[in-house]
Short mmCIF file of C-alpha atoms and ligand atoms in Angstrom, two decimals:
data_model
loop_
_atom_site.label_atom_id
_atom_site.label_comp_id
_atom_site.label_asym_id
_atom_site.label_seq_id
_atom_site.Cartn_x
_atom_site.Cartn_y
_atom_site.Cartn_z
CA UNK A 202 -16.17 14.79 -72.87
CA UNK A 203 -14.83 17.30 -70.55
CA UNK A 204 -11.84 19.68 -70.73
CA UNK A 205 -9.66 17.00 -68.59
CA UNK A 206 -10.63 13.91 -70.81
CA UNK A 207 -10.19 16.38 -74.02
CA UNK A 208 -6.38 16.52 -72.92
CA UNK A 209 -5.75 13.06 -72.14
CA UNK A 210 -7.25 11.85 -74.92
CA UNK A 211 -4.46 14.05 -76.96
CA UNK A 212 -2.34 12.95 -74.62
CA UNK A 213 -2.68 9.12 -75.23
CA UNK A 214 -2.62 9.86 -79.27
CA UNK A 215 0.32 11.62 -79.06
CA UNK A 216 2.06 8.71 -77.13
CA UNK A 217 1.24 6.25 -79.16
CA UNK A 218 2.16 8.61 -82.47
CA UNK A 219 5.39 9.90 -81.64
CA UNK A 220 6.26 6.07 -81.31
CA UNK A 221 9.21 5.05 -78.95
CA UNK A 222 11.24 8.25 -79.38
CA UNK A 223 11.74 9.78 -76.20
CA UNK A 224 10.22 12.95 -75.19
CA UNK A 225 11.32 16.06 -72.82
CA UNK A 226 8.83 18.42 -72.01
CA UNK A 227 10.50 21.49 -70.23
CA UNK A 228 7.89 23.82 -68.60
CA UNK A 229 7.86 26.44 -65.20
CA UNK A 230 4.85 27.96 -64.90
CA UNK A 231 5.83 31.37 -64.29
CA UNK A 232 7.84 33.26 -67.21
CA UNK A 233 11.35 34.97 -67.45
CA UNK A 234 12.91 31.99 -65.41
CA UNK A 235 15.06 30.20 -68.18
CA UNK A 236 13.09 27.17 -69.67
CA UNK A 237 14.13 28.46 -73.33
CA UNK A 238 18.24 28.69 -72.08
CA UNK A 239 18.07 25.09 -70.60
CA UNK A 240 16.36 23.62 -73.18
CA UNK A 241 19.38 24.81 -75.69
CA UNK A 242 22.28 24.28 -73.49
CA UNK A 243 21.19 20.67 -72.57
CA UNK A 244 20.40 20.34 -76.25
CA UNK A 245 24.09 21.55 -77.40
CA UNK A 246 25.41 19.76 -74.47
CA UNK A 247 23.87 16.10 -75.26
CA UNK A 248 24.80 16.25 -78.65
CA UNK A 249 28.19 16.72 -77.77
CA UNK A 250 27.98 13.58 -76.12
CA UNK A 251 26.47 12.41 -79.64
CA UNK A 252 22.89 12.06 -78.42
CA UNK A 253 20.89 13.38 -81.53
CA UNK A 254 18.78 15.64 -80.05
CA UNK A 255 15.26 17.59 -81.79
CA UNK A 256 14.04 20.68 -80.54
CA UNK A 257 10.56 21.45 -80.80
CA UNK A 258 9.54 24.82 -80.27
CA UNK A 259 5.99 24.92 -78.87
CA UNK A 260 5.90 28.32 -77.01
CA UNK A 261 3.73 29.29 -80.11
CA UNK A 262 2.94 33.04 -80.73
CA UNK A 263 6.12 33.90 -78.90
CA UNK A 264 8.57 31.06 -79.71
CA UNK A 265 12.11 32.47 -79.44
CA UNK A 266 14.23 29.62 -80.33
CA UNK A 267 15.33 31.17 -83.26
CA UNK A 268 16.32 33.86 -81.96
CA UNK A 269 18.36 32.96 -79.92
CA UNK A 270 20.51 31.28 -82.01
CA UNK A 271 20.27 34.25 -84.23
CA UNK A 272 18.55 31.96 -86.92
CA UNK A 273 15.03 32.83 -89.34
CA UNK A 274 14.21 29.78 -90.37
CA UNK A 275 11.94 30.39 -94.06
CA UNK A 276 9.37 27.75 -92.76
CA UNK A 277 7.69 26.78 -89.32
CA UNK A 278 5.48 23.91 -87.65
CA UNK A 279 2.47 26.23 -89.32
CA UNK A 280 3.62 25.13 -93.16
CA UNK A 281 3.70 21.28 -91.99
CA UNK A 282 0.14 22.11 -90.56
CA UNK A 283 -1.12 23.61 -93.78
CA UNK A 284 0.64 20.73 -95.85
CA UNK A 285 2.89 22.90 -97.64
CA UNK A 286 6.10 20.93 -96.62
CA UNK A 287 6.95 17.99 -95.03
CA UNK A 288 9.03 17.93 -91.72
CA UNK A 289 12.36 17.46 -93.27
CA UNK A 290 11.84 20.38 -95.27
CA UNK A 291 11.13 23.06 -92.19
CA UNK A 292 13.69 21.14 -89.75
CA UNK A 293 16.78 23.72 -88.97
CA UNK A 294 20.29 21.87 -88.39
CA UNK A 295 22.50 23.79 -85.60
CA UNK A 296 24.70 23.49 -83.33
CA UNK A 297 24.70 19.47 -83.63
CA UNK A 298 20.47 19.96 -83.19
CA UNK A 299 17.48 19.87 -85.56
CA UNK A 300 15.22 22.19 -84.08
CA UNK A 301 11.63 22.28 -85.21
CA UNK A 302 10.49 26.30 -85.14
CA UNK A 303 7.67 27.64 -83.62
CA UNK A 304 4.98 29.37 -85.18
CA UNK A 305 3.11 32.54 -84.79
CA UNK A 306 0.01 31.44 -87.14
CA UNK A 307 -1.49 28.69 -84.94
CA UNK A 308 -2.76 29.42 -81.49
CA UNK A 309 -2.58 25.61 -79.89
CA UNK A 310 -1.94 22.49 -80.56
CA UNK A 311 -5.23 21.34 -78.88
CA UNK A 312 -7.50 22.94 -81.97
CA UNK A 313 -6.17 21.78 -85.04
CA UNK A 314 -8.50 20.21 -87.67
CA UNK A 315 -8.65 16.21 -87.60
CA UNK A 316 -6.55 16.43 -90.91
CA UNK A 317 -3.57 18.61 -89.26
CA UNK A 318 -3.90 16.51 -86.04
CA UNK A 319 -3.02 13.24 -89.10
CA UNK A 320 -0.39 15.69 -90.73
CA UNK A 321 1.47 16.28 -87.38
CA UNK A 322 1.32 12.83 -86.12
CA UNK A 323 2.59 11.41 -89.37
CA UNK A 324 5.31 14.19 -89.91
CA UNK A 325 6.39 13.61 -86.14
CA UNK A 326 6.69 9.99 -86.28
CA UNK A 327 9.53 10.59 -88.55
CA UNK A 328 11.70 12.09 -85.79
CA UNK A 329 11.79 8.27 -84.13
CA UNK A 330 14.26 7.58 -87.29
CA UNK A 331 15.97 11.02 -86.78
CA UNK A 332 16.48 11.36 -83.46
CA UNK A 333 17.31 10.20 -79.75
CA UNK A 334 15.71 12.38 -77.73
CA UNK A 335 13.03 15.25 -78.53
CA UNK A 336 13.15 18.42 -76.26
CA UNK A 337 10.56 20.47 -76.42
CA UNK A 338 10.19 24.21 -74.93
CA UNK A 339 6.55 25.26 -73.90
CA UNK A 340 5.21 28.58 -73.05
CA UNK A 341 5.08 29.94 -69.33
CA UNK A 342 1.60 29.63 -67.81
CA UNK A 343 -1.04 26.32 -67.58
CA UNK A 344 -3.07 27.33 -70.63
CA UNK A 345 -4.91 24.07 -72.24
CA UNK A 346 -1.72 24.47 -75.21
CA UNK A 347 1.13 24.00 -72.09
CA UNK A 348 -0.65 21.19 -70.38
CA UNK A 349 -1.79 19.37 -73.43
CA UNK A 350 2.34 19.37 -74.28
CA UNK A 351 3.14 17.90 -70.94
CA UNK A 352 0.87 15.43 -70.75
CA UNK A 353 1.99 14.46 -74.28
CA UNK A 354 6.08 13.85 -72.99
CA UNK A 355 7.46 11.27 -70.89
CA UNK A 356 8.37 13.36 -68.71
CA UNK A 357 8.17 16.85 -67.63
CA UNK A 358 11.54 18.73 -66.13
CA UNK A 359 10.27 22.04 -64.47
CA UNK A 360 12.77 24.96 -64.26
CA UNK A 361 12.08 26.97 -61.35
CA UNK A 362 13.81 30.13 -59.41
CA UNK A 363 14.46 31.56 -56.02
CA UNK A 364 11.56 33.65 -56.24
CA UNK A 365 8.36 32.56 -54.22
CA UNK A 366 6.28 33.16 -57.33
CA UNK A 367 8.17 30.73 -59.19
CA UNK A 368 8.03 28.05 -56.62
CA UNK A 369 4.14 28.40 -56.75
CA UNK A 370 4.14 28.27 -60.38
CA UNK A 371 5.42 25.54 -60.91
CA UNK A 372 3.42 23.75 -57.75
CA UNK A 373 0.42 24.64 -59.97
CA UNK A 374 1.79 23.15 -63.10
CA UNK A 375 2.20 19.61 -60.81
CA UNK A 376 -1.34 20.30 -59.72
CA UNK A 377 -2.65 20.37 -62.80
CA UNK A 378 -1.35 17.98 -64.73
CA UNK A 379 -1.11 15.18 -61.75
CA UNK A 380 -5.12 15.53 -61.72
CA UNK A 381 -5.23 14.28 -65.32
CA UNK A 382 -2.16 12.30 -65.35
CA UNK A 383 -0.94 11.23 -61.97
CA UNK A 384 1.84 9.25 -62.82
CA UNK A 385 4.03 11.94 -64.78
CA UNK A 386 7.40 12.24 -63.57
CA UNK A 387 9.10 15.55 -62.96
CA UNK A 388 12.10 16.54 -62.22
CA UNK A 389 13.90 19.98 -60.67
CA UNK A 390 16.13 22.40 -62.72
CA UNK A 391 17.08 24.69 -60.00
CA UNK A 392 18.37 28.07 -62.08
CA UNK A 393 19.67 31.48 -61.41
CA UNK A 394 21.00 29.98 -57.71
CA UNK A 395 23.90 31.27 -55.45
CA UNK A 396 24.74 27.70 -55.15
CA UNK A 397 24.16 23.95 -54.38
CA UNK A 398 22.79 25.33 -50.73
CA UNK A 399 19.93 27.68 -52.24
CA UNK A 400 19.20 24.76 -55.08
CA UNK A 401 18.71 22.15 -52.45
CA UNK A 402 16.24 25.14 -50.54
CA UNK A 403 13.94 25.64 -53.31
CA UNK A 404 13.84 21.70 -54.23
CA UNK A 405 12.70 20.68 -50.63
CA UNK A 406 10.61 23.91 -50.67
CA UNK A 407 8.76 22.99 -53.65
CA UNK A 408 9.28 18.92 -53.49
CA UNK A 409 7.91 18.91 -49.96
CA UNK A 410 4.68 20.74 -50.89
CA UNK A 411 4.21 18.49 -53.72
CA UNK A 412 4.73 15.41 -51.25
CA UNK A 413 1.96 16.75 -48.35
CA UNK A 414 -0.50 18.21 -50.32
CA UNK A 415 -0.41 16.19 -53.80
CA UNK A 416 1.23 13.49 -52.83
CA UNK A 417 3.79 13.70 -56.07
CA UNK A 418 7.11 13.68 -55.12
CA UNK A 419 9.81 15.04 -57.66
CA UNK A 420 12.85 14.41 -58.88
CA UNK A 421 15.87 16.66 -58.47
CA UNK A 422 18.24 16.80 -62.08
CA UNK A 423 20.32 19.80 -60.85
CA UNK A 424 21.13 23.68 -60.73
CA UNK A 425 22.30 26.61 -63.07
CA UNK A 426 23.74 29.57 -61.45
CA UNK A 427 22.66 33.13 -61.84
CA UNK A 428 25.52 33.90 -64.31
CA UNK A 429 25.88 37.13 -66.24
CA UNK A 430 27.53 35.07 -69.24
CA UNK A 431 23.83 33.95 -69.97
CA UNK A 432 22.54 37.21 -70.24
CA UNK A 433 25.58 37.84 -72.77
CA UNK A 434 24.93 35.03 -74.87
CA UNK A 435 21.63 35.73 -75.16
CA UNK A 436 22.40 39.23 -76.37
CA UNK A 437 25.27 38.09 -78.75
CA UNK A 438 21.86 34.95 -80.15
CA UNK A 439 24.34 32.26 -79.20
CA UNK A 440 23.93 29.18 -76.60
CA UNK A 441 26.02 30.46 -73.72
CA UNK A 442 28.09 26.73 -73.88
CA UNK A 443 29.25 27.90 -77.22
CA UNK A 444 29.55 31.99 -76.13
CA UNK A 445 31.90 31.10 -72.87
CA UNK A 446 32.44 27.32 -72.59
CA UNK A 447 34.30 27.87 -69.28
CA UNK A 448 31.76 30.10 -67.37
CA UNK A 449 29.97 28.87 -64.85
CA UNK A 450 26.50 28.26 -66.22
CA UNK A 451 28.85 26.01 -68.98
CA UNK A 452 29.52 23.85 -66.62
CA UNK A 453 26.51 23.45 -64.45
CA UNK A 454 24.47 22.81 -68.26
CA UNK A 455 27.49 19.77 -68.81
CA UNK A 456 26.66 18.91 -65.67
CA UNK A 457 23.35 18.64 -65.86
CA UNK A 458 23.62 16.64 -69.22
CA UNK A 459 25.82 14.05 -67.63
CA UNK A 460 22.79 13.33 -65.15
CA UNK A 461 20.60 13.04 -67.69
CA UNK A 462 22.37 10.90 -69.38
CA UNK A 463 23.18 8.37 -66.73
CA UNK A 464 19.44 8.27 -65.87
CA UNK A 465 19.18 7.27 -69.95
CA UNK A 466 21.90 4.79 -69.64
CA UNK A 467 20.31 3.49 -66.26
CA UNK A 468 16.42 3.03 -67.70
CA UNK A 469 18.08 1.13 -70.57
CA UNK A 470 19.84 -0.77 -68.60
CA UNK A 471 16.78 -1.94 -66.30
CA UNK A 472 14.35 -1.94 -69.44
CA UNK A 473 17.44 -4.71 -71.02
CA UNK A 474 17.47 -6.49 -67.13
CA UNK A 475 13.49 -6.52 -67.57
CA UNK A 476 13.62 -7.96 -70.91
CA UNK A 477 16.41 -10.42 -70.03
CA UNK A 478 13.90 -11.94 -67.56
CA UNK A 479 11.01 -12.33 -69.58
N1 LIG B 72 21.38 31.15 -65.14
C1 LIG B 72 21.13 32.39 -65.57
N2 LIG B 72 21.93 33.42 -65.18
C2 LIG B 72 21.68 34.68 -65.59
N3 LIG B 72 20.65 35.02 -66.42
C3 LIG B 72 19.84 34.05 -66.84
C4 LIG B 72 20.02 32.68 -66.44
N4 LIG B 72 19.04 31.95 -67.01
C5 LIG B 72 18.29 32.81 -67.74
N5 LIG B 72 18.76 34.07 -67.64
C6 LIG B 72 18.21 35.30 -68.23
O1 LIG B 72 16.81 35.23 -68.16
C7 LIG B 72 16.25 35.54 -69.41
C8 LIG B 72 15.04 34.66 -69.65
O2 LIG B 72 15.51 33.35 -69.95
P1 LIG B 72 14.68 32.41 -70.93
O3 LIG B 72 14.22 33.16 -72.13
O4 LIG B 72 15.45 31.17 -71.12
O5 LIG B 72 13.41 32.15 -69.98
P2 LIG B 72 12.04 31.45 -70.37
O6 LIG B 72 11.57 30.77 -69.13
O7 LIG B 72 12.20 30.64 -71.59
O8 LIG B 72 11.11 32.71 -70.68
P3 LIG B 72 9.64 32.68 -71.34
O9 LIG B 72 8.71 32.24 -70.25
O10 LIG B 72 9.43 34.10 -71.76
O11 LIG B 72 9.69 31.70 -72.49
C9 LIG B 72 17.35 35.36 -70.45
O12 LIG B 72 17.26 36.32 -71.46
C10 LIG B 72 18.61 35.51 -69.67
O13 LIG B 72 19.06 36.84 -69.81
MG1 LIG B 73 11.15 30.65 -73.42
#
């Protein structure tokens, strides 16, 4: 088997483990452009709405979950691995979330043994009881670890900035993962914009070069603005919706959870018209 077939093979095995729960992956190829801030504030902000909402922190070797919510959790993804507890036992409650943290004693998930492949597929499968929706933050760059992880969601939102290298990025992470799995849907977080205007830029900038030369097109979900308040909130280990509810990255993350979460309430709706029929 090649490196391709490798992947979707994990790919299909994680599908069919992790059941009918609902999976988030949230990647951007390039690094430093918020995929860790999104991932929290969409997490606080759906469980607001009381969507139960799991975080799994898969930027291994550098996860930083925990820090910023200014938590040290005693055990990670690494002791469920190794067998030494169970996934109730390493899950961290906060902020209305149960967050899964990351690990700096495993490299990927693409290596593990057959027996911690079993482990982690039986632990996860638990999280269909536990949860709604699981959210989980990958690592910047297309290493076999990041791809494997998007291939394993349902979909794949990619957070992407103004900067040119960014847009390119993440044109590589459609790339790649459309040539092993071309019907993965993505969608747009447009974040540190002016505005609506410069969102809308880089989403035709990147959506159109997806269309022409891939022939993907994306989604847009919506836009964060370049807002110091972030920057604060990181400092002070806090999600910024909980640091300054009323700033303007607050609302653009509420925002942004609302969409979501009419695209939720639509799908179920069709997948109830669909069933209706048959
Ligand atoms: N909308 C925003 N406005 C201002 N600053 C922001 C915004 N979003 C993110 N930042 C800043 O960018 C930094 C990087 O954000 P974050 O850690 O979420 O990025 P990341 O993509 O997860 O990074 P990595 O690739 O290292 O995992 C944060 O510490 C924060 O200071
Ligand atoms: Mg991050």
């Amino acid at each position: 088997m090649n490196q391709a077939d490798d992947l979707l093979q994990l790919n299909r095995s994680w599908s069919s483990h992790v059941g009918r729960l609902r999976t988030i992956a949230i990647s951007s190829g390039k690094g430093g452009v918020g995929k860790t801030n999104v991932v929290l504030n969409l997490g606080v902000a759906l469980a607001r709405k009381k969507v139960r909402v799991g975080i799994l922190d898969a930027d291994f070797g550098l996860g930083n979950i925990d820090i910023m919510l200014g938590i040290d959790p005693e055990r990670d993804i690494n002791d469920l691995l190794e067998e030494r507890a169970l996934l109730e036992e390493i899950l961290v409650k906060r902020s209305g979330l149960s967050i899964i943290p990351a690990t700096s004693g495993i490299q990927s998930l693409t290596h593990l043994s057959p027996r911690q492949e079993s482990v982690l597929f039986r632990e996860l499968r638990k999280l269909e009881k536990m949860v709604d929706l699981l959210i989980i933050d990958t690592g910047a760059g297309i290493s076999d670890n990041v791809i494997s992880l998007l291939l394993s969601a349902d979909e794949v939102f990619l957070v992407v900035s103004p900067e040119p290298t960014s847009i390119v990025d993440a044109y590589a992470v459609v790339k790649v993962v459309g040539e092993i799995d071309p019907g993965k849907p993505f969608s747009v977080v447009a974040n540190f914009v002016s505005g609506e205007a410069e969102a809308a830029e880089i989403f035709l900038k990147l959506s159109r070069a997806t269309q022409k030369f891939l022939g993907k097109s994306l989604d847009y979900l919506g836009a964060v603005q370049r807002d110091p308040s972030v920057t604060e909130a990181v400092r002070s280990q806090c999600p910024v919706l909980e640091y300054q509810p009323q700033c303007p990255a607050s609302h653009d993350f509420l925002k942004l959870a609302r969409t979501l979460q009419n695209r939720i309430y639509q799908r179920m709706g069709k997948n109830a018209e669909a069933a209706g029929r048959t």
